[in-house]
Tab-separated table of C-alpha atoms in Angstrom:
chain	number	residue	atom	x	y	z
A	1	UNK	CA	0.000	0.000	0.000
A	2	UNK	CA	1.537	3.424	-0.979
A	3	UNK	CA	2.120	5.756	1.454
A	4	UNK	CA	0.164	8.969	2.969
A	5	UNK	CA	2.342	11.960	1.201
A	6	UNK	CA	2.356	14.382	4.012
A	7	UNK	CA	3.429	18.459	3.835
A	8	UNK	CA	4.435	19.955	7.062
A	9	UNK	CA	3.701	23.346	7.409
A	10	UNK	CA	5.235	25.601	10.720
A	11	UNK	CA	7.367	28.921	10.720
A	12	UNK	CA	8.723	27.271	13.491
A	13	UNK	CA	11.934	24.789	12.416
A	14	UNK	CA	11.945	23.173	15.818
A	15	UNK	CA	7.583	22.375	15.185
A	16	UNK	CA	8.479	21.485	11.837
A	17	UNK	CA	11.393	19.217	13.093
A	18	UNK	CA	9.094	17.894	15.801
A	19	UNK	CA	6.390	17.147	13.687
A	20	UNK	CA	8.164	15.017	10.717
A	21	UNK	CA	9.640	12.890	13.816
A	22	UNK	CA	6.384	11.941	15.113
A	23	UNK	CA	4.660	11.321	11.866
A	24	UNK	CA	7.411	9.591	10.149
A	25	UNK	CA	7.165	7.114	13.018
A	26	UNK	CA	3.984	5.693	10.918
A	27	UNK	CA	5.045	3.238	8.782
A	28	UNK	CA	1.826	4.395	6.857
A	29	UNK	CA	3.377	8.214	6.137
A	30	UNK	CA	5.848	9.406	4.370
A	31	UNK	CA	7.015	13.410	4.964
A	32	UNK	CA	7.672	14.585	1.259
A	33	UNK	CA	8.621	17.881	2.557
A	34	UNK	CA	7.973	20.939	4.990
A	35	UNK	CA	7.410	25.090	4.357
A	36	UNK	CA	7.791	27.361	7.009
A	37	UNK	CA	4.942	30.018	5.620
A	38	UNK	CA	1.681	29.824	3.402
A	39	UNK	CA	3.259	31.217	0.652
A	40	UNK	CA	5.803	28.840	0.504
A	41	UNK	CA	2.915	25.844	1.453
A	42	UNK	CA	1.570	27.166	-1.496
A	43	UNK	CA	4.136	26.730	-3.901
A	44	UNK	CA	5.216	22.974	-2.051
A	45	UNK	CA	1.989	21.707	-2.785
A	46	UNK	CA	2.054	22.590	-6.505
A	47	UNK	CA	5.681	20.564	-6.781
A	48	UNK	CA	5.215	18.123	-4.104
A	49	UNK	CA	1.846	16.715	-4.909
A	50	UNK	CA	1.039	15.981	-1.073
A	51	UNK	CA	-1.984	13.832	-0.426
A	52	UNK	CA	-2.142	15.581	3.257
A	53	UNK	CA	-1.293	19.048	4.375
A	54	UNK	CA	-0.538	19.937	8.473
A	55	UNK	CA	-0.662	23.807	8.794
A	56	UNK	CA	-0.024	26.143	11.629
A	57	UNK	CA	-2.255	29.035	11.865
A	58	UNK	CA	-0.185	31.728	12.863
A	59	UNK	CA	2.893	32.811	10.362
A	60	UNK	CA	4.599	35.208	8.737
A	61	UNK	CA	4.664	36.542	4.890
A	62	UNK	CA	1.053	34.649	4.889
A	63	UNK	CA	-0.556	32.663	7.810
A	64	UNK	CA	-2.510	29.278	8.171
A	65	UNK	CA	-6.294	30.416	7.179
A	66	UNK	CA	-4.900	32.741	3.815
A	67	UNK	CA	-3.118	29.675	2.882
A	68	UNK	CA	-5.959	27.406	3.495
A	69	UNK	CA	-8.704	30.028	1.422
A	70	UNK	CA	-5.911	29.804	-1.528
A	71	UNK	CA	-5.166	25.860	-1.209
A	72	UNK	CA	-9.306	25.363	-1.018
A	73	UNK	CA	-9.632	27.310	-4.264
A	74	UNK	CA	-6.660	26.033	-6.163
A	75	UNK	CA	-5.881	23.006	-4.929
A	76	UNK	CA	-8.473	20.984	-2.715
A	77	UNK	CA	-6.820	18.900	-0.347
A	78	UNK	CA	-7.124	17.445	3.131
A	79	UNK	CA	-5.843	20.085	5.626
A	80	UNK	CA	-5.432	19.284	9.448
A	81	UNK	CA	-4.800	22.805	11.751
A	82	UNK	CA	-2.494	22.564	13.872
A	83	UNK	CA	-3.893	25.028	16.949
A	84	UNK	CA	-3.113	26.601	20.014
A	85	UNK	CA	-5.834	26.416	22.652
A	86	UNK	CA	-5.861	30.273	23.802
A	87	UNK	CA	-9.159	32.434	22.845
A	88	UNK	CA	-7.815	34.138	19.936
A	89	UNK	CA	-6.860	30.468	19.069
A	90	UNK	CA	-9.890	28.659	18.969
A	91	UNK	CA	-11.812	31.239	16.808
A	92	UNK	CA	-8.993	30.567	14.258
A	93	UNK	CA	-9.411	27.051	13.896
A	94	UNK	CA	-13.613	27.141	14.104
A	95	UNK	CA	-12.557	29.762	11.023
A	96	UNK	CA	-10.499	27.334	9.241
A	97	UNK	CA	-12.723	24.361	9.553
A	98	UNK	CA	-15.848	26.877	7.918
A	99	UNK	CA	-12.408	26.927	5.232
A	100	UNK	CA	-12.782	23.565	4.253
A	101	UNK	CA	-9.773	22.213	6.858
A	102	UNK	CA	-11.040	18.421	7.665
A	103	UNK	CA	-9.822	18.419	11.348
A	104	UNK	CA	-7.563	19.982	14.255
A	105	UNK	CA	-5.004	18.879	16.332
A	106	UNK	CA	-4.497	21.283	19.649
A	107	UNK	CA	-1.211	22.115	20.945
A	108	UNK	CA	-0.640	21.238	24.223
A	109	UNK	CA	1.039	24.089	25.432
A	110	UNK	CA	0.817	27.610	23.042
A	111	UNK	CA	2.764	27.716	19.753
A	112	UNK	CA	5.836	26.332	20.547
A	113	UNK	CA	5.001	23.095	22.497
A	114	UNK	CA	7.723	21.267	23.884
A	115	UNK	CA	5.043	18.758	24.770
A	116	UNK	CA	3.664	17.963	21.752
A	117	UNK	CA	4.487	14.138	22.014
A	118	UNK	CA	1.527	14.355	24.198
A	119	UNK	CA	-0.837	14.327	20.780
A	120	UNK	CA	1.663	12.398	18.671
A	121	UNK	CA	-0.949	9.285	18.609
A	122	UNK	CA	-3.651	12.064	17.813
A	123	UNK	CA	-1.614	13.978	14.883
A	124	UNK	CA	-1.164	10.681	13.857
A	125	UNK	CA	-4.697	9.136	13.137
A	126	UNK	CA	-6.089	12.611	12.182
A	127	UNK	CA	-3.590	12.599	8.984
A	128	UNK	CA	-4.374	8.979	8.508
A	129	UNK	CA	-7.761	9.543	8.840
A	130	UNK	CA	-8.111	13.338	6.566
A	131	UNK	CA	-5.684	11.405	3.756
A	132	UNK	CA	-9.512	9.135	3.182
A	133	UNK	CA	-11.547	11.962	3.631
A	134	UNK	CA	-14.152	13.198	1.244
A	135	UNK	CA	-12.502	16.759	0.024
A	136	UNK	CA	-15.131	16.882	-3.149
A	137	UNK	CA	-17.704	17.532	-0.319
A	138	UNK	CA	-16.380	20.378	0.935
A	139	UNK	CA	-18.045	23.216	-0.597
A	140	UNK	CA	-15.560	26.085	-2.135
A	141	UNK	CA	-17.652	28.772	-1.054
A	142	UNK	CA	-17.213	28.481	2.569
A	143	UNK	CA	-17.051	32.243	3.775
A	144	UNK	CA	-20.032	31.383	5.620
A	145	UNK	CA	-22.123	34.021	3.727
A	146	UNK	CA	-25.876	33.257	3.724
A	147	UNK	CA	-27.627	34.879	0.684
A	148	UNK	CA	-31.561	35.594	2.050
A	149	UNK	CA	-33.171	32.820	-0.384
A	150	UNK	CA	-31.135	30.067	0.925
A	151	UNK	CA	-33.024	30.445	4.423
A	152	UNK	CA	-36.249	28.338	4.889
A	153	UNK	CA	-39.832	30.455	5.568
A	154	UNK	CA	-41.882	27.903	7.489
A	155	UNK	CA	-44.599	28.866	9.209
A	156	UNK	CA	-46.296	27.265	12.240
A	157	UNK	CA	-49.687	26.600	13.214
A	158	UNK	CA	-49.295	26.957	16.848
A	159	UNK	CA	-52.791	25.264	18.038
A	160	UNK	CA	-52.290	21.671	17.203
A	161	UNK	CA	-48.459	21.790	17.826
A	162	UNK	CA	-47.327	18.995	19.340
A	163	UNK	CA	-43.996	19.432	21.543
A	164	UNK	CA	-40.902	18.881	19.436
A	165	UNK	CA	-37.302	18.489	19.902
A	166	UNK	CA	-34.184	18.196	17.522
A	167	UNK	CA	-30.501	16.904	18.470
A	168	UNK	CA	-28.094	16.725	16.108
A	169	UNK	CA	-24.578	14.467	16.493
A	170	UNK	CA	-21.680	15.023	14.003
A	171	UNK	CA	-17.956	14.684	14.229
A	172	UNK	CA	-15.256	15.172	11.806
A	173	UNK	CA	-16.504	17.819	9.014
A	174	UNK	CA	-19.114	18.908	11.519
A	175	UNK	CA	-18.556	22.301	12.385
A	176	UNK	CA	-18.512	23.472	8.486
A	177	UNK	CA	-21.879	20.960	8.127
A	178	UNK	CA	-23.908	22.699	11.137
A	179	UNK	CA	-23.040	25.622	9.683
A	180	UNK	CA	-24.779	24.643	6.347
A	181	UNK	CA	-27.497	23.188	8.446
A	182	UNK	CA	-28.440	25.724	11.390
A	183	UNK	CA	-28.117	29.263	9.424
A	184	UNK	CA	-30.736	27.630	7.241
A	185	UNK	CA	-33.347	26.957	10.039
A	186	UNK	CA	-35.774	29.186	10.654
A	187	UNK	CA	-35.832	32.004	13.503
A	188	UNK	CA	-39.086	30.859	14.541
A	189	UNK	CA	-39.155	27.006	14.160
A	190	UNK	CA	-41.207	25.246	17.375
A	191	UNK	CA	-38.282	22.885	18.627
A	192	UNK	CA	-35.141	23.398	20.945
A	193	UNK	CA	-31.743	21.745	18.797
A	194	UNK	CA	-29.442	20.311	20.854
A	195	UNK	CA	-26.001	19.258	18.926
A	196	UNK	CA	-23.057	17.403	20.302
A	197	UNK	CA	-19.690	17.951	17.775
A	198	UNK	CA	-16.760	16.196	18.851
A	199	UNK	CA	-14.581	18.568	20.062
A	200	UNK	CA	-11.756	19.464	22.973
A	201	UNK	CA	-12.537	22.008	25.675
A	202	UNK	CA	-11.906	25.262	24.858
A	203	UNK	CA	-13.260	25.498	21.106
A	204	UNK	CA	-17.021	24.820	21.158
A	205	UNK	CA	-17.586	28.030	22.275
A	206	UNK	CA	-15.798	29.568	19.762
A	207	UNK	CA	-18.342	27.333	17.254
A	208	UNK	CA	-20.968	28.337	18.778
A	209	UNK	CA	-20.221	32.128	18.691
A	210	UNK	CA	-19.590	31.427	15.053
A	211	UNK	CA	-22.538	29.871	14.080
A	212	UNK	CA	-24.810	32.308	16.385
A	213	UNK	CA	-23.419	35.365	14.323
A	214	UNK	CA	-24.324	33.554	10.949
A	215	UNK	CA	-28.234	32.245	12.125
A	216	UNK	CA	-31.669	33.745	12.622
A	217	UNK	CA	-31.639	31.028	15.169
A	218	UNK	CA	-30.140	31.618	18.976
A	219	UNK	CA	-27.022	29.246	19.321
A	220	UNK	CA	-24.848	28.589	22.122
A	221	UNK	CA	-22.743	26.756	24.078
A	222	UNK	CA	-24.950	24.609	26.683
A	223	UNK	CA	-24.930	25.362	30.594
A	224	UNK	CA	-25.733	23.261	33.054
A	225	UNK	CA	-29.535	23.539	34.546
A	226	UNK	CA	-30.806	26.156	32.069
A	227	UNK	CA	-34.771	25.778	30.497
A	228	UNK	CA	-34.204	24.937	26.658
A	229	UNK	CA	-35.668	27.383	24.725
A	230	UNK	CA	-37.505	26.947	21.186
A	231	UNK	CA	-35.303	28.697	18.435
A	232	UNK	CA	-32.395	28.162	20.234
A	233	UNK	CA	-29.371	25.120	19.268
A	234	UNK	CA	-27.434	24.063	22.649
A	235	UNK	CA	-23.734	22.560	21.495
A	236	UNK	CA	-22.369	20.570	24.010
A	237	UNK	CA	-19.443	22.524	25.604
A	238	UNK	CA	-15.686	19.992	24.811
A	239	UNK	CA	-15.290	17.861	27.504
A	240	UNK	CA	-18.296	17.474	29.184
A	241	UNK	CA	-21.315	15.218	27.932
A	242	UNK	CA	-25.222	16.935	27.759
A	243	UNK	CA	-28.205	15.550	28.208
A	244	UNK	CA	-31.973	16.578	28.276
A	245	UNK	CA	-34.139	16.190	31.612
A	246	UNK	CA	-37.910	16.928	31.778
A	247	UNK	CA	-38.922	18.215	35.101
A	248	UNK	CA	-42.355	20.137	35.631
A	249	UNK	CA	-43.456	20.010	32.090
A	250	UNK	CA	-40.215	21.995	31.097
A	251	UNK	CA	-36.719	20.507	29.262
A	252	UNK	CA	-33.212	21.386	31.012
A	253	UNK	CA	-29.915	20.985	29.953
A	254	UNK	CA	-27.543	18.906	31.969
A	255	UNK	CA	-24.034	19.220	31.580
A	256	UNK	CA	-21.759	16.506	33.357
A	257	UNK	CA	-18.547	15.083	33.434
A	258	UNK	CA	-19.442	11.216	33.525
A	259	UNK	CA	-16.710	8.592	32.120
A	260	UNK	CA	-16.432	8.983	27.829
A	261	UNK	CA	-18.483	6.813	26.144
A	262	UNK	CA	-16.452	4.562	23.591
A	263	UNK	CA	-13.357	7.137	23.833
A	264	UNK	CA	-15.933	10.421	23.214
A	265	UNK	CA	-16.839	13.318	25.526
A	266	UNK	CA	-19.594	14.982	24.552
A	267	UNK	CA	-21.061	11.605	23.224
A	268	UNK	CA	-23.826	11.732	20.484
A	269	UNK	CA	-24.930	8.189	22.282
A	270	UNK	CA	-25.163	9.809	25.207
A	271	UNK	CA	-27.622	13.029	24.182
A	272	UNK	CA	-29.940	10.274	22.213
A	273	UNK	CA	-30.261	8.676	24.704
A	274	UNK	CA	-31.214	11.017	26.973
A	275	UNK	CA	-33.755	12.745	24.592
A	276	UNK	CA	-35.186	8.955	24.277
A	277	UNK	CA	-36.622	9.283	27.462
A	278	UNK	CA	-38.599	12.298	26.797
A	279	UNK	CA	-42.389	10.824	27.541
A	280	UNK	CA	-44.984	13.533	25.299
A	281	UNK	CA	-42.270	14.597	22.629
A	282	UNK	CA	-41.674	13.875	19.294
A	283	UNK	CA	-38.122	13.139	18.411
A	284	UNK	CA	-35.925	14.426	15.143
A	285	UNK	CA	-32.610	13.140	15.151
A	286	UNK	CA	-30.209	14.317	12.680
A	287	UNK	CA	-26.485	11.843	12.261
A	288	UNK	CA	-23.882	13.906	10.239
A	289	UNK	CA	-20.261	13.192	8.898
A	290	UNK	CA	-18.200	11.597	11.128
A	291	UNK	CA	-15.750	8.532	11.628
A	292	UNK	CA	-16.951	5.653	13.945
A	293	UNK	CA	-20.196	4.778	15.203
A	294	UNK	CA	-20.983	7.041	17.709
A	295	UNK	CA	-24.758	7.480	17.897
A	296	UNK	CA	-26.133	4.492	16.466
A	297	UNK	CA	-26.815	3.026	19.924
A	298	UNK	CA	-28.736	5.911	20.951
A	299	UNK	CA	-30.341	5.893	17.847
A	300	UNK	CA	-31.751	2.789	18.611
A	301	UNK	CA	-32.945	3.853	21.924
A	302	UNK	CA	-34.816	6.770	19.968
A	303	UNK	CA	-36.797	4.480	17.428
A	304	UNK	CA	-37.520	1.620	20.126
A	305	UNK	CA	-38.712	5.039	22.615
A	306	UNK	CA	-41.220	5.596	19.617
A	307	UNK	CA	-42.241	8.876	18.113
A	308	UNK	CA	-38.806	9.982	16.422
A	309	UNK	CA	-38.133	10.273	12.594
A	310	UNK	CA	-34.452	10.247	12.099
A	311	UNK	CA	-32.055	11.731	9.209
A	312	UNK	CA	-28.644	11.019	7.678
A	313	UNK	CA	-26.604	12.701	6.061
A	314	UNK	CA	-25.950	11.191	2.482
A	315	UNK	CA	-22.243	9.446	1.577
A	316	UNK	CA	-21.821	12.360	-1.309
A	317	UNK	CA	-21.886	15.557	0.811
A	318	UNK	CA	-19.954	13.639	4.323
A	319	UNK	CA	-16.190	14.525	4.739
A	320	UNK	CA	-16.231	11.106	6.254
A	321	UNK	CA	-19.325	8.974	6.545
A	322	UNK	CA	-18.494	6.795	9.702
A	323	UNK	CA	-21.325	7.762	11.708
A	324	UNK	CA	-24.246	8.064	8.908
A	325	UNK	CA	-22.939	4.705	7.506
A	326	UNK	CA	-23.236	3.324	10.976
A	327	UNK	CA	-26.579	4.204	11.342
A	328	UNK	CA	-27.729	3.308	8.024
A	329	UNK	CA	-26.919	-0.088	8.535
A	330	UNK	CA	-28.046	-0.276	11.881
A	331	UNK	CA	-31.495	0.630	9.956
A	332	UNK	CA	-32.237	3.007	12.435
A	333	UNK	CA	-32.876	5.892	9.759
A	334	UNK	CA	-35.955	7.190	7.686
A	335	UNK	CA	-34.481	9.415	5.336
A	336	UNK	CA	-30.976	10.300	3.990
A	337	UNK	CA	-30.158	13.303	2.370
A	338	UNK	CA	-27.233	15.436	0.590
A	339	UNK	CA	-26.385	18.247	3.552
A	340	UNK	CA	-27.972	21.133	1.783
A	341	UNK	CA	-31.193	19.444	2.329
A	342	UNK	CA	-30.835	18.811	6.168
A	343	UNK	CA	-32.330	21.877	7.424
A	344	UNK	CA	-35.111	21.596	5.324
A	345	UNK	CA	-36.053	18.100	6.460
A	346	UNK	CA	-35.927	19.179	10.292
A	347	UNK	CA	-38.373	22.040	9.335
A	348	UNK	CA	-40.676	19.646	7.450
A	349	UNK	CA	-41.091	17.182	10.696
A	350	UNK	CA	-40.926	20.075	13.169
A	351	UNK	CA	-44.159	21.528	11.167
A	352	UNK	CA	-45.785	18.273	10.549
């Protein structure tokens, strides 16, 4: 089996150094070559041909998310971000995964980390995993700009409204697919969304603040004990998993730090479940890209709970289609669609 053809990317040379070491480790990777800038990433990846790019955000001459806008446009590759954790940071990466960048990798400790052998397995498996990723589904026009006729008008007869709720689960190529998916929903639509992305502490509030700015819909990052609104999406904050209690006729979000579930915290199994005890609600569950199976079990809960239509996304819009796959063939879903179509379908079953 030929090799993953990796570019490193760093205007650091001790990163860069760093870096090659721990990938070249892989008997699967090979490092064809590193750039300490985007401008000379640029002109690597037109010689070197990589199948996988690693990029640091923050560089000289031109830094990590001009590169990536250039490399999108010219020459559509996997890219994983290589990020520091601070503030400043986070909104970077959630900004270079709206790019079209498949995944992340955080540093450990700031931009020069001395530590970073602590995510060497990590770095690893997220090249490994970005070099089979789907980069035709990642759309080229990802500024995030939301022309008016895009959005969906739904309008709801509030007098034989049943109670509805929508959680979402997605992974890998998530935050650039809620993105298609909750600026689309309307401002008004009779459901709360709650949506666990895989993601580290520190960065799904970042997301969340992203996606808020960009939707006629409330979203945020999910705090413990607070009354779920309608027209509001809840993202589970990194690190901690969320669930859904009824108490007194209202929904609350809970926000805990129990043991991962099958390596994830937030886990999508986790929320599903919890929403699959809900007693007089109706249940939309949306799986997205992702690799693995997380959700499928929960899934299961949801359909066997009764009352819950479920959607995946289709295999030709999924940077990786793990967790839709899974579900599919668990034949726990009722209808799979391309991404563009998602929001659409929630609307349709929160009106019906």
């Amino acid at each position: 089996m030929s090799k993953v053809k990796v570019l490193v990317v760093d205007d650091s040379a001790f990163m860069r150094k760093l870096i090659t070491n721990f990938l070249s480790e892989s008997p699967q990777i090979e490092v064809v070559g590193t750039a300490k800038n985007g401008k000379e990433a640029l002109e690597k990846v037109a010689l070197l041909k990589p199948d996988v790019v690693t990029l640091d955000v923050e560089m000289p001459v031109m830094n990590g998310l001009e590169a990536l806008k250039q490399l999108m446009k010219n020459h559509p590759l996997p890219v994983v971000m290589l990020s520091s954790t601070t503030t400043e940071g986070a909104e970077n990466t959630i900004t270079a995964m709206q790019y079209g960048a498949i995944d992340f990798v955080a540093k450990p400790s700031g931009v020069i980390s001395l530590d970073l052998y602590k995510v060497k397995e990590e770095l690893i498996n997220k090249v490994l995993l970005a070099s089979r990723a789907n980069v035709r589904a990642i759309s080229l026009d990802n500024t995030g700009e939301m022309r008016k006729h895009q959005r969906i008008r739904t309008f709801y007869d509030r007098k034989n409204q049943r109670k509805k709720i929508v959680c979402i689960g997605t992974s890998t190529g998530g935050p650039r697919a809620l993105q298609q998916v909750l600026t689309k929903l309307p401002e008004n639509i009779a459901a709360p969304i709650m949506v666990v992305q895989h993601m580290p502490k520190g960065f799904t509030k970042s997301l969340a603040q992203r996606l808020d700015s960009l939707s006629l819909i409330a979203v945020k990052e999910a705090e413990d004990g607070e009354t779920l609104q309608n027209g509001t999406a809840y993202i589970a904050p990194g690190g901690f998993h969320l669930l859904v209690h009824q108490e007194k006729g209202a929904l609350t979000a809970c926000v805990e730090q129990s043991p991962p579930r099958n390596g994830h915290r937030p886990s999508v199994d986790v929320l599903f479940e919890s929403v699959s005890a809900l007693t007089d609600y109706e249940k939309i569950a949306v799986i997205m890209t992702g690799m693995g199976s997380d959700g499928t079990a929960g899934l299961q809960r949801l359909k066997e709970s009764g009352n819950t239509k479920v959607i995946a996304e289709d295999e030709t819009t999924a940077v990786v289609f793990g967790m839709p796959k899974a579900a599919i063939q668990a034949n726990v879903v009722d209808i799979v669609v391309p991404l563009e179509q998602i929001a659409e379908m929630i609307a349709k079953y929160v009106e019906g």
